[in-house]
XYZ file of N, CA and C in Angstrom:
489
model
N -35.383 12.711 -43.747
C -35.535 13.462 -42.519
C -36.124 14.822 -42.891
N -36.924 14.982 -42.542
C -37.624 16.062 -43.062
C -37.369 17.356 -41.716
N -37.828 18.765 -41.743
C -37.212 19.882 -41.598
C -37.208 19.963 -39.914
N -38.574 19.290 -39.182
C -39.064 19.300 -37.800
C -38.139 18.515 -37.432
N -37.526 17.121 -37.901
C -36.440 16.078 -36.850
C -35.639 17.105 -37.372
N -35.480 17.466 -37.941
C -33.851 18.242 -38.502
C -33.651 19.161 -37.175
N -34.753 19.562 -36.936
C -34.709 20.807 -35.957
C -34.661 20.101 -34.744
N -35.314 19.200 -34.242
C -35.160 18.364 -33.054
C -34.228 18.049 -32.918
N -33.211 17.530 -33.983
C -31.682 16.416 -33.404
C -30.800 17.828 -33.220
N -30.985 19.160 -33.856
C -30.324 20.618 -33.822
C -30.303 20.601 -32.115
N -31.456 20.779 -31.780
C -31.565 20.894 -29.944
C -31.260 20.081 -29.463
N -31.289 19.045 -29.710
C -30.945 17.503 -28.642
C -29.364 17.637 -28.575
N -28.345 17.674 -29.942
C -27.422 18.077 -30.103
C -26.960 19.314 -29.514
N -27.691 20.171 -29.017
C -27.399 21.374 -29.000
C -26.863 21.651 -27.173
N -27.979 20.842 -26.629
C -28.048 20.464 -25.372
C -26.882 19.756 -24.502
N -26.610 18.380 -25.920
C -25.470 17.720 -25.440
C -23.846 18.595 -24.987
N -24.268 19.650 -26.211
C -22.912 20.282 -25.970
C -22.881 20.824 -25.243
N -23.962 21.785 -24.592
C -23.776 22.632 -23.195
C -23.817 21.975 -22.102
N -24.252 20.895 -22.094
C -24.486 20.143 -20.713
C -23.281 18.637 -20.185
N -22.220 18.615 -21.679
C -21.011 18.288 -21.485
C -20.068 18.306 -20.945
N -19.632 17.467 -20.047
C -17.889 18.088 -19.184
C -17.172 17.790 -20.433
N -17.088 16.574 -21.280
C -16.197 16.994 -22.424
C -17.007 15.858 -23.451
N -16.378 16.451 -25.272
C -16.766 15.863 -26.255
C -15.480 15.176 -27.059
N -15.806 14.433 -27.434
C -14.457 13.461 -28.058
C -14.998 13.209 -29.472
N -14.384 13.996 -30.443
C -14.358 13.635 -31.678
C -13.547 12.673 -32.018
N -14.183 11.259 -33.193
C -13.137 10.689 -33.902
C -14.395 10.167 -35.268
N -13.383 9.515 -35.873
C -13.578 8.889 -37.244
C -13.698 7.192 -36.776
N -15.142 6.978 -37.127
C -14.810 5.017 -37.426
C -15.396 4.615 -38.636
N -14.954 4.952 -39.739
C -15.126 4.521 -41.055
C -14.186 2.787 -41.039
N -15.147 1.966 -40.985
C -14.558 0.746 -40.803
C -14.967 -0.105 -39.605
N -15.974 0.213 -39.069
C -16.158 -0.304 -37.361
C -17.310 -0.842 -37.931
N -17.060 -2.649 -37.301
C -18.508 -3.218 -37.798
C -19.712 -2.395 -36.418
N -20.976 -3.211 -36.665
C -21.849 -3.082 -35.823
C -21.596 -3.642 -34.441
N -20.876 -4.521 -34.686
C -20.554 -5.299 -33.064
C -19.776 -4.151 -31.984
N -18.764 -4.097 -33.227
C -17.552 -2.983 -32.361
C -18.103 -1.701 -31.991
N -19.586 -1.244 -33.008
C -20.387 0.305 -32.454
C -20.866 -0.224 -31.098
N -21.346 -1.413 -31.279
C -22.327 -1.626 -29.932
C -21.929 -1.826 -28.565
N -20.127 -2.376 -28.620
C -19.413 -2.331 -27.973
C -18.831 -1.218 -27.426
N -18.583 -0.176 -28.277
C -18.025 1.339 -27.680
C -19.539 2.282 -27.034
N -20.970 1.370 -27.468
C -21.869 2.342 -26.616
C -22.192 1.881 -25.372
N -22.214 0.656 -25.471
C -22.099 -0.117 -23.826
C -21.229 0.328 -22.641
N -19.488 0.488 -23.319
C -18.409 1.296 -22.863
C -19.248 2.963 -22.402
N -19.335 3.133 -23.169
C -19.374 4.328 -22.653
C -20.739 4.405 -21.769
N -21.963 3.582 -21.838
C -22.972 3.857 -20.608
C -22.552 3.483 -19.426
N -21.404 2.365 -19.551
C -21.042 1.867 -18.213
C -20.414 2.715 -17.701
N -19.819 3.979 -18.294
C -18.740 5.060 -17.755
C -19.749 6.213 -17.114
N -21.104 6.217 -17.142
C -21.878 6.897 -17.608
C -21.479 8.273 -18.467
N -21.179 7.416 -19.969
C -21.488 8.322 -20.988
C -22.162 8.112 -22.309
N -22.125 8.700 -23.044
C -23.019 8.219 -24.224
C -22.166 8.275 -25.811
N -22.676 7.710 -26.579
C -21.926 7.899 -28.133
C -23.008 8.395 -29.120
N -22.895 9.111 -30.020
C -23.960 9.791 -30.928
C -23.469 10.459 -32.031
N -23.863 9.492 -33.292
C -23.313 9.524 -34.672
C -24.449 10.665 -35.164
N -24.189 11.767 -35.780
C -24.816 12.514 -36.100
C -24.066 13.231 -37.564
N -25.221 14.213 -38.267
C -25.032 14.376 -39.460
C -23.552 15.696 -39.273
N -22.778 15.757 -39.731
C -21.539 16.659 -39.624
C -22.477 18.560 -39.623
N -23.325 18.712 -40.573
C -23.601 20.102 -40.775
C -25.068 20.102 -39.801
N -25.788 19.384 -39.368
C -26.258 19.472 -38.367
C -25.914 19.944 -37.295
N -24.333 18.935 -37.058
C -23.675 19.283 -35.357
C -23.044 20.665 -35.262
N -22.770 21.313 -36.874
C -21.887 22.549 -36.734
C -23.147 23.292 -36.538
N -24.285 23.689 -37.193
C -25.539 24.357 -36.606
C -25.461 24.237 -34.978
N -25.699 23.336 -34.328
C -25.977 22.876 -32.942
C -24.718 23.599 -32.070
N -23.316 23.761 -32.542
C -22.231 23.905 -32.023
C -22.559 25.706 -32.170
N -23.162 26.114 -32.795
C -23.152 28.187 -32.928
C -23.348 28.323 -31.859
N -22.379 29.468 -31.041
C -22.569 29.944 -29.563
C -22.340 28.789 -28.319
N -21.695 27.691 -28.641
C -21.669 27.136 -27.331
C -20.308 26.928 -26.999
N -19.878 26.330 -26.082
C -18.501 26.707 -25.162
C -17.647 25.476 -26.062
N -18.633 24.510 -26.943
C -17.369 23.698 -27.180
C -17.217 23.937 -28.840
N -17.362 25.304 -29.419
C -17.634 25.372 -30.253
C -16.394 25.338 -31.459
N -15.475 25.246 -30.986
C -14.047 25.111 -31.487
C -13.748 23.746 -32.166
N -15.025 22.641 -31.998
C -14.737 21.559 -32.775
C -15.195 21.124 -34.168
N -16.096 22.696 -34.599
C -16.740 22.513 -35.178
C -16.079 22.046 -36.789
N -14.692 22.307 -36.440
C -13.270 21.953 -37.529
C -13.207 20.345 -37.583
N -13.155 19.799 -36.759
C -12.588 18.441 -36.870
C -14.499 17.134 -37.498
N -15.438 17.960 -37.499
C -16.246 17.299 -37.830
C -16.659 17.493 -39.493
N -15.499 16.435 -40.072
C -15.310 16.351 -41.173
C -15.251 14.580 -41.783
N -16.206 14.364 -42.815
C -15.628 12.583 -42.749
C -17.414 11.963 -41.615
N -16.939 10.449 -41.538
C -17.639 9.832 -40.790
C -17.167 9.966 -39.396
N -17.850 10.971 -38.345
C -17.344 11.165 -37.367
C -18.664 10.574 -36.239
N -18.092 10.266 -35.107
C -18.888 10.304 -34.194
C -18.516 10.754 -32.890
N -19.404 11.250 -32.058
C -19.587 12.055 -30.939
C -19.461 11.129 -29.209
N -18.466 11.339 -28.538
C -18.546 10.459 -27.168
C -18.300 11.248 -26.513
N -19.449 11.460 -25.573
C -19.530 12.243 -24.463
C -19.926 12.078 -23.339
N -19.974 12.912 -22.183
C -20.026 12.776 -20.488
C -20.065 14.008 -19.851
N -20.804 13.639 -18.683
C -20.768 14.898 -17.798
C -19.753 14.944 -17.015
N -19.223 13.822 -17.114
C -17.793 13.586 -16.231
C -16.707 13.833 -17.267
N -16.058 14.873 -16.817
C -14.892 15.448 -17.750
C -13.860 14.377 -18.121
N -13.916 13.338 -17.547
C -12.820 12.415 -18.057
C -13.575 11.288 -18.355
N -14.308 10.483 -18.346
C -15.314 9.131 -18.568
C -15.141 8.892 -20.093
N -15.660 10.090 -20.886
C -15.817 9.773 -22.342
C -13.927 9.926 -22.730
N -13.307 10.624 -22.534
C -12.123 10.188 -23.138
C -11.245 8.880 -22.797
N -11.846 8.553 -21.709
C -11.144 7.269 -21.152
C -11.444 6.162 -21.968
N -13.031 6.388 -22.239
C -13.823 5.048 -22.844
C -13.373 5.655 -24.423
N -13.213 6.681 -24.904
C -12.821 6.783 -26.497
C -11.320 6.075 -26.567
N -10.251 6.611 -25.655
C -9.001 5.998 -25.633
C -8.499 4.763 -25.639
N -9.349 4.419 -24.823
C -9.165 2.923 -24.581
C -10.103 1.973 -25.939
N -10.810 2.050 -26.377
C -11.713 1.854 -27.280
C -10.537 2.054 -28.540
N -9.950 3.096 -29.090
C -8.907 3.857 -29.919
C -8.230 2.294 -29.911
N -7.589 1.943 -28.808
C -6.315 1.102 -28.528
C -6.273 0.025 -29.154
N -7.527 -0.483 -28.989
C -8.060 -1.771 -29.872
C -8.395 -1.991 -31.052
N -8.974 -0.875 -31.797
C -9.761 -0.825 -32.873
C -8.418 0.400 -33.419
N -8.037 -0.161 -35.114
C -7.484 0.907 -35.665
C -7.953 1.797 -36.481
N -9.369 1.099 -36.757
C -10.526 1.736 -37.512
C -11.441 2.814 -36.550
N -10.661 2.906 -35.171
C -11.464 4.452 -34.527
C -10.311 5.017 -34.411
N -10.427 6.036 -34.492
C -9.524 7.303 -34.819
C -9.640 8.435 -34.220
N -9.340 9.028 -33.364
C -9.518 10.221 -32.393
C -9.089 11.531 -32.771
N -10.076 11.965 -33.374
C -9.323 13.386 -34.118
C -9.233 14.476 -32.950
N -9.580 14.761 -32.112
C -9.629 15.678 -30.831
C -11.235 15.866 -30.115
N -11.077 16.735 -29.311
C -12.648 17.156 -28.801
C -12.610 18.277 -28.193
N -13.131 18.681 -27.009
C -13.313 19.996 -26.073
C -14.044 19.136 -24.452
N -13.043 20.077 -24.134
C -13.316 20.309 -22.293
C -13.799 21.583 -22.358
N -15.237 21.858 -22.315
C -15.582 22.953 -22.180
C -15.279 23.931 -22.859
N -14.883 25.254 -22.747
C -14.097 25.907 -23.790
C -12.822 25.498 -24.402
N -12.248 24.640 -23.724
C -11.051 24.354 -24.275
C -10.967 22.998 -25.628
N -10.517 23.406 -26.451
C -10.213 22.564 -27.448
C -9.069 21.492 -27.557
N -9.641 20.331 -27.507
C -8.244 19.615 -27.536
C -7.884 18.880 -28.630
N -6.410 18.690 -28.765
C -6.506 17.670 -29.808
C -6.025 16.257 -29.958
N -5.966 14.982 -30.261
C -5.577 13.609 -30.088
C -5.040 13.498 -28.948
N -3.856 14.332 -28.683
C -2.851 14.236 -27.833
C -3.560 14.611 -26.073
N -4.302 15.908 -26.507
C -5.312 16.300 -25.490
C -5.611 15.676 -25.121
N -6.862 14.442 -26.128
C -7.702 14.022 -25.125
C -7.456 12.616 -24.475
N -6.097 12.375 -24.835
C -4.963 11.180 -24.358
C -4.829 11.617 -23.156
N -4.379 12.700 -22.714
C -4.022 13.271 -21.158
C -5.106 13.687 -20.614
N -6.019 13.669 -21.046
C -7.437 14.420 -20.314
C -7.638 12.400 -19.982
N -8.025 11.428 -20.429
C -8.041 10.233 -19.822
C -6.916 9.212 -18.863
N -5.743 10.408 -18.549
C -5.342 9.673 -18.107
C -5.603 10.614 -16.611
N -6.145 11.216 -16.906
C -6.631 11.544 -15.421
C -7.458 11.285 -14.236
N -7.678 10.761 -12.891
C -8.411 10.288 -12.738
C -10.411 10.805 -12.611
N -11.022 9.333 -12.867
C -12.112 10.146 -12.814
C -12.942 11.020 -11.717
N -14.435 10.759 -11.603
C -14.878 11.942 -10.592
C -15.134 10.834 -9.396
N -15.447 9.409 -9.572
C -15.406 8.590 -8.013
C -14.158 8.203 -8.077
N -12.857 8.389 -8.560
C -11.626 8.133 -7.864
C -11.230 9.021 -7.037
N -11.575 10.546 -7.382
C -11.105 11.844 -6.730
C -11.747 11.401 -5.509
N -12.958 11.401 -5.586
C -14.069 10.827 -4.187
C -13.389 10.112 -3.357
N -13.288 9.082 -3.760
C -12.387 8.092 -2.718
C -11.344 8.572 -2.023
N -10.315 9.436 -2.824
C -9.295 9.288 -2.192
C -9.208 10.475 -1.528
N -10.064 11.471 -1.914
C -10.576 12.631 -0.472
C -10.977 12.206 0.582
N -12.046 10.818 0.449
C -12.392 10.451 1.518
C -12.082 9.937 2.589
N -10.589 9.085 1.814
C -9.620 8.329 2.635
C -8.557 9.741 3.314
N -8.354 10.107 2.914
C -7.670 11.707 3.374
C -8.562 11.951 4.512
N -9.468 11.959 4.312
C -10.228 12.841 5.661
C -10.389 12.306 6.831
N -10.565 10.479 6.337
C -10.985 9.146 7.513
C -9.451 9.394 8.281
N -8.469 9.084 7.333
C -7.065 8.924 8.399
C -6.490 9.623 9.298
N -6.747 11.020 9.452
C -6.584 12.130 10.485
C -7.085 11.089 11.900
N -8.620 10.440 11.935
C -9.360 10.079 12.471
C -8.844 8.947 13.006
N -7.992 7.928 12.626
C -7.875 6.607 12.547
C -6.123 6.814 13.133
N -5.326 7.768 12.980
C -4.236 8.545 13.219
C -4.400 8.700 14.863
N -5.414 9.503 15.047
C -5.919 10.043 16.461
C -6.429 9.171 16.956
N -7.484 7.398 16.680
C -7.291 6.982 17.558
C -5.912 5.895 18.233
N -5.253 5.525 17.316
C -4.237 4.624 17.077
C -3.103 5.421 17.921
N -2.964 6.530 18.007
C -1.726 7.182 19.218
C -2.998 7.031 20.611
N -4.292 7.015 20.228
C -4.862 6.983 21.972
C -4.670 5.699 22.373
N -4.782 5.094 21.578
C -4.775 3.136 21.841
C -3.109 2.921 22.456
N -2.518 3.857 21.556
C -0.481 3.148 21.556
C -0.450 3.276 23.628
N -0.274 3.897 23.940
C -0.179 4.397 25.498
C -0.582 2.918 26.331
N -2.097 2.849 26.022
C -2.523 2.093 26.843
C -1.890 0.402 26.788
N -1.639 -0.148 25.213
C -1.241 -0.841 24.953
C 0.351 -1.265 25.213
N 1.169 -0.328 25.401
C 2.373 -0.352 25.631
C 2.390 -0.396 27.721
N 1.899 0.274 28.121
C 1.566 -0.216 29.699
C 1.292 -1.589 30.144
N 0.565 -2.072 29.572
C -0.146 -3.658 29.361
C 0.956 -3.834 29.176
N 2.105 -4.011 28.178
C 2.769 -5.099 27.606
C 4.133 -4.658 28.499
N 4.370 -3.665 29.268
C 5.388 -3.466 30.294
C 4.886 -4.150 31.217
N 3.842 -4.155 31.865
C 2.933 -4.615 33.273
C 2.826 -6.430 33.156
N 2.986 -7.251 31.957
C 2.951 -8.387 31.775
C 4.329 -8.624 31.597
């Protein structure tokens, strides 16, 4: 890899981290190819992504950015799972973790905040950004469905006195 990709995967990397709702560090020293190809599928279907990168590369890329507190745990064969959805990539690292004892979750960052194993265990058990959706939405419909169901009760209860 000569000095120009060096500098390209610096920005591409560099990007990922600012434009992250969160990053999930772990270790898979031991993960065949099937099981990589399996945790990147996981994670596009979450829409997120996975990205094995060189350790002193990612600490270059990490100077000045909000998740820069991980730049500790990228030690070893590590790889990178991330999302713009603050919970997607820890869900798909966690769950991924559960199965495989050869992935290993050393921590990550929500933004400025640094987390660690335990972190990013409770950061996935939260729900994601179309569950919140839904169930605002259902909140808002039932006021609606509330108001017509007492206009309906009246009329319906007359009828069934009148018969």
């Amino acid at each position: 890899m000569d000095r120009a990709q060096k500098e390209q995967l610096v920005d591409e990397l560099g990007q990922i981290f600012e434009s992250s709702g969160v990053v999930v560090v772990s270790h898979y020293a031991g993960l065949t190819v099937a099981e990589m190809q399996d945790l990147r599928a996981r994670a596009r279907e979450a829409g997120g992504s996975v990205r094995v990168a060189k350790n002193r590369l990612a600490k270059i890329a990490l100077e000045g950015k909000p998740c820069a507190s991980i730049a500790d745990l990228l030690t070893g064969m590590t790889v990178l799972t991330y999302s713009e959805d603050p919970v997607a990539a820890a869900k798909v690292a966690q769950d991924f973790a559960k199965g495989n004892d050869n992935f290993v979750i050393l921590g990550g960052a929500m933004g400025e905040n640094a987390l660690d194993a335990s972190g990013v265990e409770a950061v996935s058990k939260m729900p994601s950004r179309e569950e919140l959706i839904a169930t605002i939405a259902g909140m808002l419909g039932a006021p609606a469905s509330n108001i017509a169901g007492a206009i309906g009760a009246p009329a319906s209860n007359i009828a069934s006195i009148l018969s």
